[in-house]
PDB file of C-alpha atoms in Angstrom:
ATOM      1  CA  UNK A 101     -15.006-107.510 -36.581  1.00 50.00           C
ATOM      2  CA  UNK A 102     -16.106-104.068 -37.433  1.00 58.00           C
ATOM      3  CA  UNK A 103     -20.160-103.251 -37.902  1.00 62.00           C
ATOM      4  CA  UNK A 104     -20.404-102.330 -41.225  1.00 72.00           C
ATOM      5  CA  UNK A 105     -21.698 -98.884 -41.772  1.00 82.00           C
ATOM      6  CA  UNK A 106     -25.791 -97.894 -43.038  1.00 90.00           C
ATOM      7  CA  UNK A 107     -27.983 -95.243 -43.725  1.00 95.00           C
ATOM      8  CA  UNK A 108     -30.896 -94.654 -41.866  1.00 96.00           C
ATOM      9  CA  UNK A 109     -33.851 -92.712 -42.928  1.00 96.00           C
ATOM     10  CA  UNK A 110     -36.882 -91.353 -41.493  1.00 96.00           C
ATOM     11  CA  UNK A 111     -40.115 -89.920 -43.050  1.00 96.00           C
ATOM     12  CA  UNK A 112     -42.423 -87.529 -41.284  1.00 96.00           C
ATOM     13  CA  UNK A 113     -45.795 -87.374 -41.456  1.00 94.00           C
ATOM     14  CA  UNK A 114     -45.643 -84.144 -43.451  1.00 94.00           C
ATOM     15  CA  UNK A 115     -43.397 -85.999 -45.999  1.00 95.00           C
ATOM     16  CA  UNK A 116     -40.249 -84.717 -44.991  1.00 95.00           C
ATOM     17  CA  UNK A 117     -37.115 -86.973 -45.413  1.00 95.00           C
ATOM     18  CA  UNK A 118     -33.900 -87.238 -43.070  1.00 95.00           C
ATOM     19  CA  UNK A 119     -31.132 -89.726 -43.909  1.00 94.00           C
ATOM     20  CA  UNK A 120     -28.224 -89.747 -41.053  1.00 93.00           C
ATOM     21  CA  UNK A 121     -25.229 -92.165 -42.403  1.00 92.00           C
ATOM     22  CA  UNK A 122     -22.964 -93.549 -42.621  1.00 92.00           C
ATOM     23  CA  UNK A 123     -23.345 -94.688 -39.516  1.00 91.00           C
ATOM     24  CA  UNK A 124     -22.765 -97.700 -37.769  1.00 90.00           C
ATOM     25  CA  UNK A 125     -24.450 -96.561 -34.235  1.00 90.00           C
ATOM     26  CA  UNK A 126     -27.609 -98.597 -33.067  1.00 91.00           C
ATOM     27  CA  UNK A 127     -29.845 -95.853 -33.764  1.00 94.00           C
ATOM     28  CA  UNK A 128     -33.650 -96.646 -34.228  1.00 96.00           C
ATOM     29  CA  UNK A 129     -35.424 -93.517 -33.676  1.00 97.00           C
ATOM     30  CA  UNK A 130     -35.144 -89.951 -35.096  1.00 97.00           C
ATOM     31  CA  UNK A 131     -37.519 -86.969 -32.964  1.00 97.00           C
ATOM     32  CA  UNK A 132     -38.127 -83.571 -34.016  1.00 97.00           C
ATOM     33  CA  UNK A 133     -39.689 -80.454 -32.434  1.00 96.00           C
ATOM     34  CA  UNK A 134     -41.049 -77.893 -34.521  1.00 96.00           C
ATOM     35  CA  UNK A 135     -41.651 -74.475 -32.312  1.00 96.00           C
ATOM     36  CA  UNK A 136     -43.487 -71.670 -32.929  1.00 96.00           C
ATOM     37  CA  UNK A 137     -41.317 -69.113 -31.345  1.00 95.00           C
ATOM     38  CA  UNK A 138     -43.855 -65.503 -29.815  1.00 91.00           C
ATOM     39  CA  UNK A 139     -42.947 -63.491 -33.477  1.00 93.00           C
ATOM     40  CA  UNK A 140     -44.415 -66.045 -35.022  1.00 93.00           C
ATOM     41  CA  UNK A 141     -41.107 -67.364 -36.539  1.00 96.00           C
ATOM     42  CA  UNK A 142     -40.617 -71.373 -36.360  1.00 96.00           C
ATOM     43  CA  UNK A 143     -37.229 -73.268 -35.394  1.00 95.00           C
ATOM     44  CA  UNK A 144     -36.514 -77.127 -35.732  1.00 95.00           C
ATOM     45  CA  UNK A 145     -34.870 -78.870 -33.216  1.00 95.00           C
ATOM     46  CA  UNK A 146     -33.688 -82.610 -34.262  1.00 95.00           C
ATOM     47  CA  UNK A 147     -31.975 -85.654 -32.754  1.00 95.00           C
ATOM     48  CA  UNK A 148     -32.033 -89.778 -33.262  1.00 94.00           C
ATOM     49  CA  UNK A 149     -32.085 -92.148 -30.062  1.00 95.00           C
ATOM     50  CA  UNK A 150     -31.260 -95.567 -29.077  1.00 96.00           C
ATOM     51  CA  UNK A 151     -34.428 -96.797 -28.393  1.00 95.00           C
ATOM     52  CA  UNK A 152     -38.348 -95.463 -28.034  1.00 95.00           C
ATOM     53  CA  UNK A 153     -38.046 -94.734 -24.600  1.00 95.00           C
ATOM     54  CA  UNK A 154     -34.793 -92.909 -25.354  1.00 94.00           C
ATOM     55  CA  UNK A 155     -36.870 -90.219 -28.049  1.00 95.00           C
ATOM     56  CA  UNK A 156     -39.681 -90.062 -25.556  1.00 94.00           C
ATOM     57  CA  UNK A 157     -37.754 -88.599 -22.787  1.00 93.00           C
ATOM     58  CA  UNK A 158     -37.290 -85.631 -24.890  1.00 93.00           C
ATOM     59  CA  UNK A 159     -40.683 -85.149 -24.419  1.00 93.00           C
ATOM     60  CA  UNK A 160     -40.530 -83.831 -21.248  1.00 92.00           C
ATOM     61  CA  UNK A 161     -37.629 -81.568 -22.108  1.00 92.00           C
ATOM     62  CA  UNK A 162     -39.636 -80.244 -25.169  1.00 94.00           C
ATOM     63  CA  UNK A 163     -41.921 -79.079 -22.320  1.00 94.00           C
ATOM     64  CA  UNK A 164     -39.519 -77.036 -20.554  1.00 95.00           C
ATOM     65  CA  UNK A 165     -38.458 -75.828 -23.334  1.00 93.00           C
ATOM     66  CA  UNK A 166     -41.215 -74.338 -24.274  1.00 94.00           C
ATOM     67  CA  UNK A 167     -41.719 -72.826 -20.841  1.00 94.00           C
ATOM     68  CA  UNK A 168     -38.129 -71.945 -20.332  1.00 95.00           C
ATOM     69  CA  UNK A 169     -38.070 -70.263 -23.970  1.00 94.00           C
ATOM     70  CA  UNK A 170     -41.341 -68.545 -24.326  1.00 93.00           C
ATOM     71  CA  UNK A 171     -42.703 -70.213 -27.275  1.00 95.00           C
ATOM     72  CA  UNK A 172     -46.231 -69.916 -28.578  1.00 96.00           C
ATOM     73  CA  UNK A 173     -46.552 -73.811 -29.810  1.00 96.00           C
ATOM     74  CA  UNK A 174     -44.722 -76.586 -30.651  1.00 96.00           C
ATOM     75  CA  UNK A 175     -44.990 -80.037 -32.220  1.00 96.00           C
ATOM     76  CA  UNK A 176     -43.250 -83.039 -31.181  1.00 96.00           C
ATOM     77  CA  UNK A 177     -42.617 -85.885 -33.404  1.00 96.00           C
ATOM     78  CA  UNK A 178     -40.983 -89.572 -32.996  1.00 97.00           C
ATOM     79  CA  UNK A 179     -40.397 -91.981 -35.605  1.00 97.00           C
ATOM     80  CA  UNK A 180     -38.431 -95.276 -36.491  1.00 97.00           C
ATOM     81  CA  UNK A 181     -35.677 -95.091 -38.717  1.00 97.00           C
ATOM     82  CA  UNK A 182     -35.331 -97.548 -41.664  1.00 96.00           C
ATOM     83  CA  UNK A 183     -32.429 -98.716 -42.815  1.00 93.00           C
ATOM     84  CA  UNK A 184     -31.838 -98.119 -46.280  1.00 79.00           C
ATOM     85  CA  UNK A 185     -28.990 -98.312 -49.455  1.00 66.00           C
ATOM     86  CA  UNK A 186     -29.105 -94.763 -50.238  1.00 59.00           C
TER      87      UNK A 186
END
Protein backbone atom coordinates (compact mmCIF):
# COMPACT_ATOMS: atom_id res chain seq x y z
CA UNK A 1 0.00 0.00 0.00
CA UNK A 2 1.15 3.36 -1.10
CA UNK A 3 2.06 6.26 1.74
CA UNK A 4 -0.28 8.73 1.13
CA UNK A 5 1.17 12.03 0.21
CA UNK A 6 1.49 15.48 2.91
CA UNK A 7 2.66 18.78 3.17
CA UNK A 8 5.18 19.74 5.41
CA UNK A 9 5.87 23.15 6.66
CA UNK A 10 8.42 24.91 8.52
CA UNK A 11 8.51 28.36 10.24
CA UNK A 12 11.67 30.28 10.96
CA UNK A 13 12.36 32.23 13.63
CA UNK A 14 12.15 35.38 11.52
CA UNK A 15 8.59 34.26 10.48
CA UNK A 16 9.33 32.98 7.26
CA UNK A 17 7.20 30.03 5.91
CA UNK A 18 8.33 26.97 3.62
CA UNK A 19 5.82 24.27 2.66
CA UNK A 20 7.58 21.27 0.53
CA UNK A 21 4.60 18.77 -0.70
CA UNK A 22 3.25 16.76 -1.81
CA UNK A 23 5.44 14.58 -0.58
CA UNK A 24 5.38 11.33 0.78
CA UNK A 25 9.31 11.16 1.85
CA UNK A 26 10.07 10.81 5.69
CA UNK A 27 11.28 14.20 5.94
CA UNK A 28 11.38 15.87 9.47
CA UNK A 29 13.73 18.64 9.23
CA UNK A 30 14.13 21.66 6.87
CA UNK A 31 17.90 23.82 7.35
CA UNK A 32 18.74 27.00 5.85
CA UNK A 33 21.91 29.12 5.53
CA UNK A 34 21.65 32.64 5.03
CA UNK A 35 25.28 34.15 3.80
CA UNK A 36 26.50 37.33 3.69
CA UNK A 37 28.56 37.13 0.61
CA UNK A 38 32.14 40.11 0.81
CA UNK A 39 29.76 42.90 -1.39
CA UNK A 40 27.58 42.72 1.11
CA UNK A 41 24.91 40.89 -1.01
CA UNK A 42 23.06 37.81 0.85
CA UNK A 43 22.21 34.26 -0.79
CA UNK A 44 19.95 31.43 0.76
CA UNK A 45 20.89 28.09 0.60
CA UNK A 46 17.97 25.47 1.63
CA UNK A 47 17.43 21.73 2.06
CA UNK A 48 15.07 19.21 4.38
CA UNK A 49 16.69 15.98 6.03
CA UNK A 50 15.73 12.71 7.36
CA UNK A 51 16.46 13.16 10.72
CA UNK A 52 18.29 15.93 13.23
CA UNK A 53 21.49 14.49 12.88
CA UNK A 54 20.96 14.44 9.11
CA UNK A 55 20.41 18.74 9.07
CA UNK A 56 23.25 19.02 11.52
CA UNK A 57 25.86 17.59 9.36
CA UNK A 58 25.36 20.45 7.13
CA UNK A 59 26.76 22.30 9.69
CA UNK A 60 30.05 21.48 9.11
CA UNK A 61 29.72 21.96 5.38
CA UNK A 62 28.19 25.48 6.02
CA UNK A 63 31.69 25.99 7.50
CA UNK A 64 33.61 25.23 4.53
CA UNK A 65 31.57 26.93 2.73
CA UNK A 66 32.10 29.87 4.08
CA UNK A 67 35.85 29.39 3.96
CA UNK A 68 35.88 27.86 0.55
CA UNK A 69 33.56 30.85 -0.76
CA UNK A 70 34.81 33.90 0.94
CA UNK A 71 31.82 35.00 2.73
CA UNK A 72 31.66 37.70 5.35
CA UNK A 73 28.85 35.85 7.69
CA UNK A 74 26.40 33.45 7.66
CA UNK A 75 23.50 32.04 9.68
CA UNK A 76 22.58 28.56 10.02
CA UNK A 77 19.20 27.44 10.90
CA UNK A 78 17.44 23.87 11.65
CA UNK A 79 13.94 23.27 12.29
CA UNK A 80 11.19 20.46 12.44
CA UNK A 81 8.75 20.30 9.87
CA UNK A 82 5.00 19.97 10.70
CA UNK A 83 2.81 18.26 8.86
CA UNK A 84 0.00 20.15 7.73
CA UNK A 85 -3.44 20.17 5.21
CA UNK A 86 -2.41 23.05 3.25
Amino acid sequence: MARRKRYLTATMADGYVKTIGPTNAPLTHYWRIVAELADGKTEVFWGHARSLKDATGKRAAAADAARQRGWAAYAFEIVELVESSV
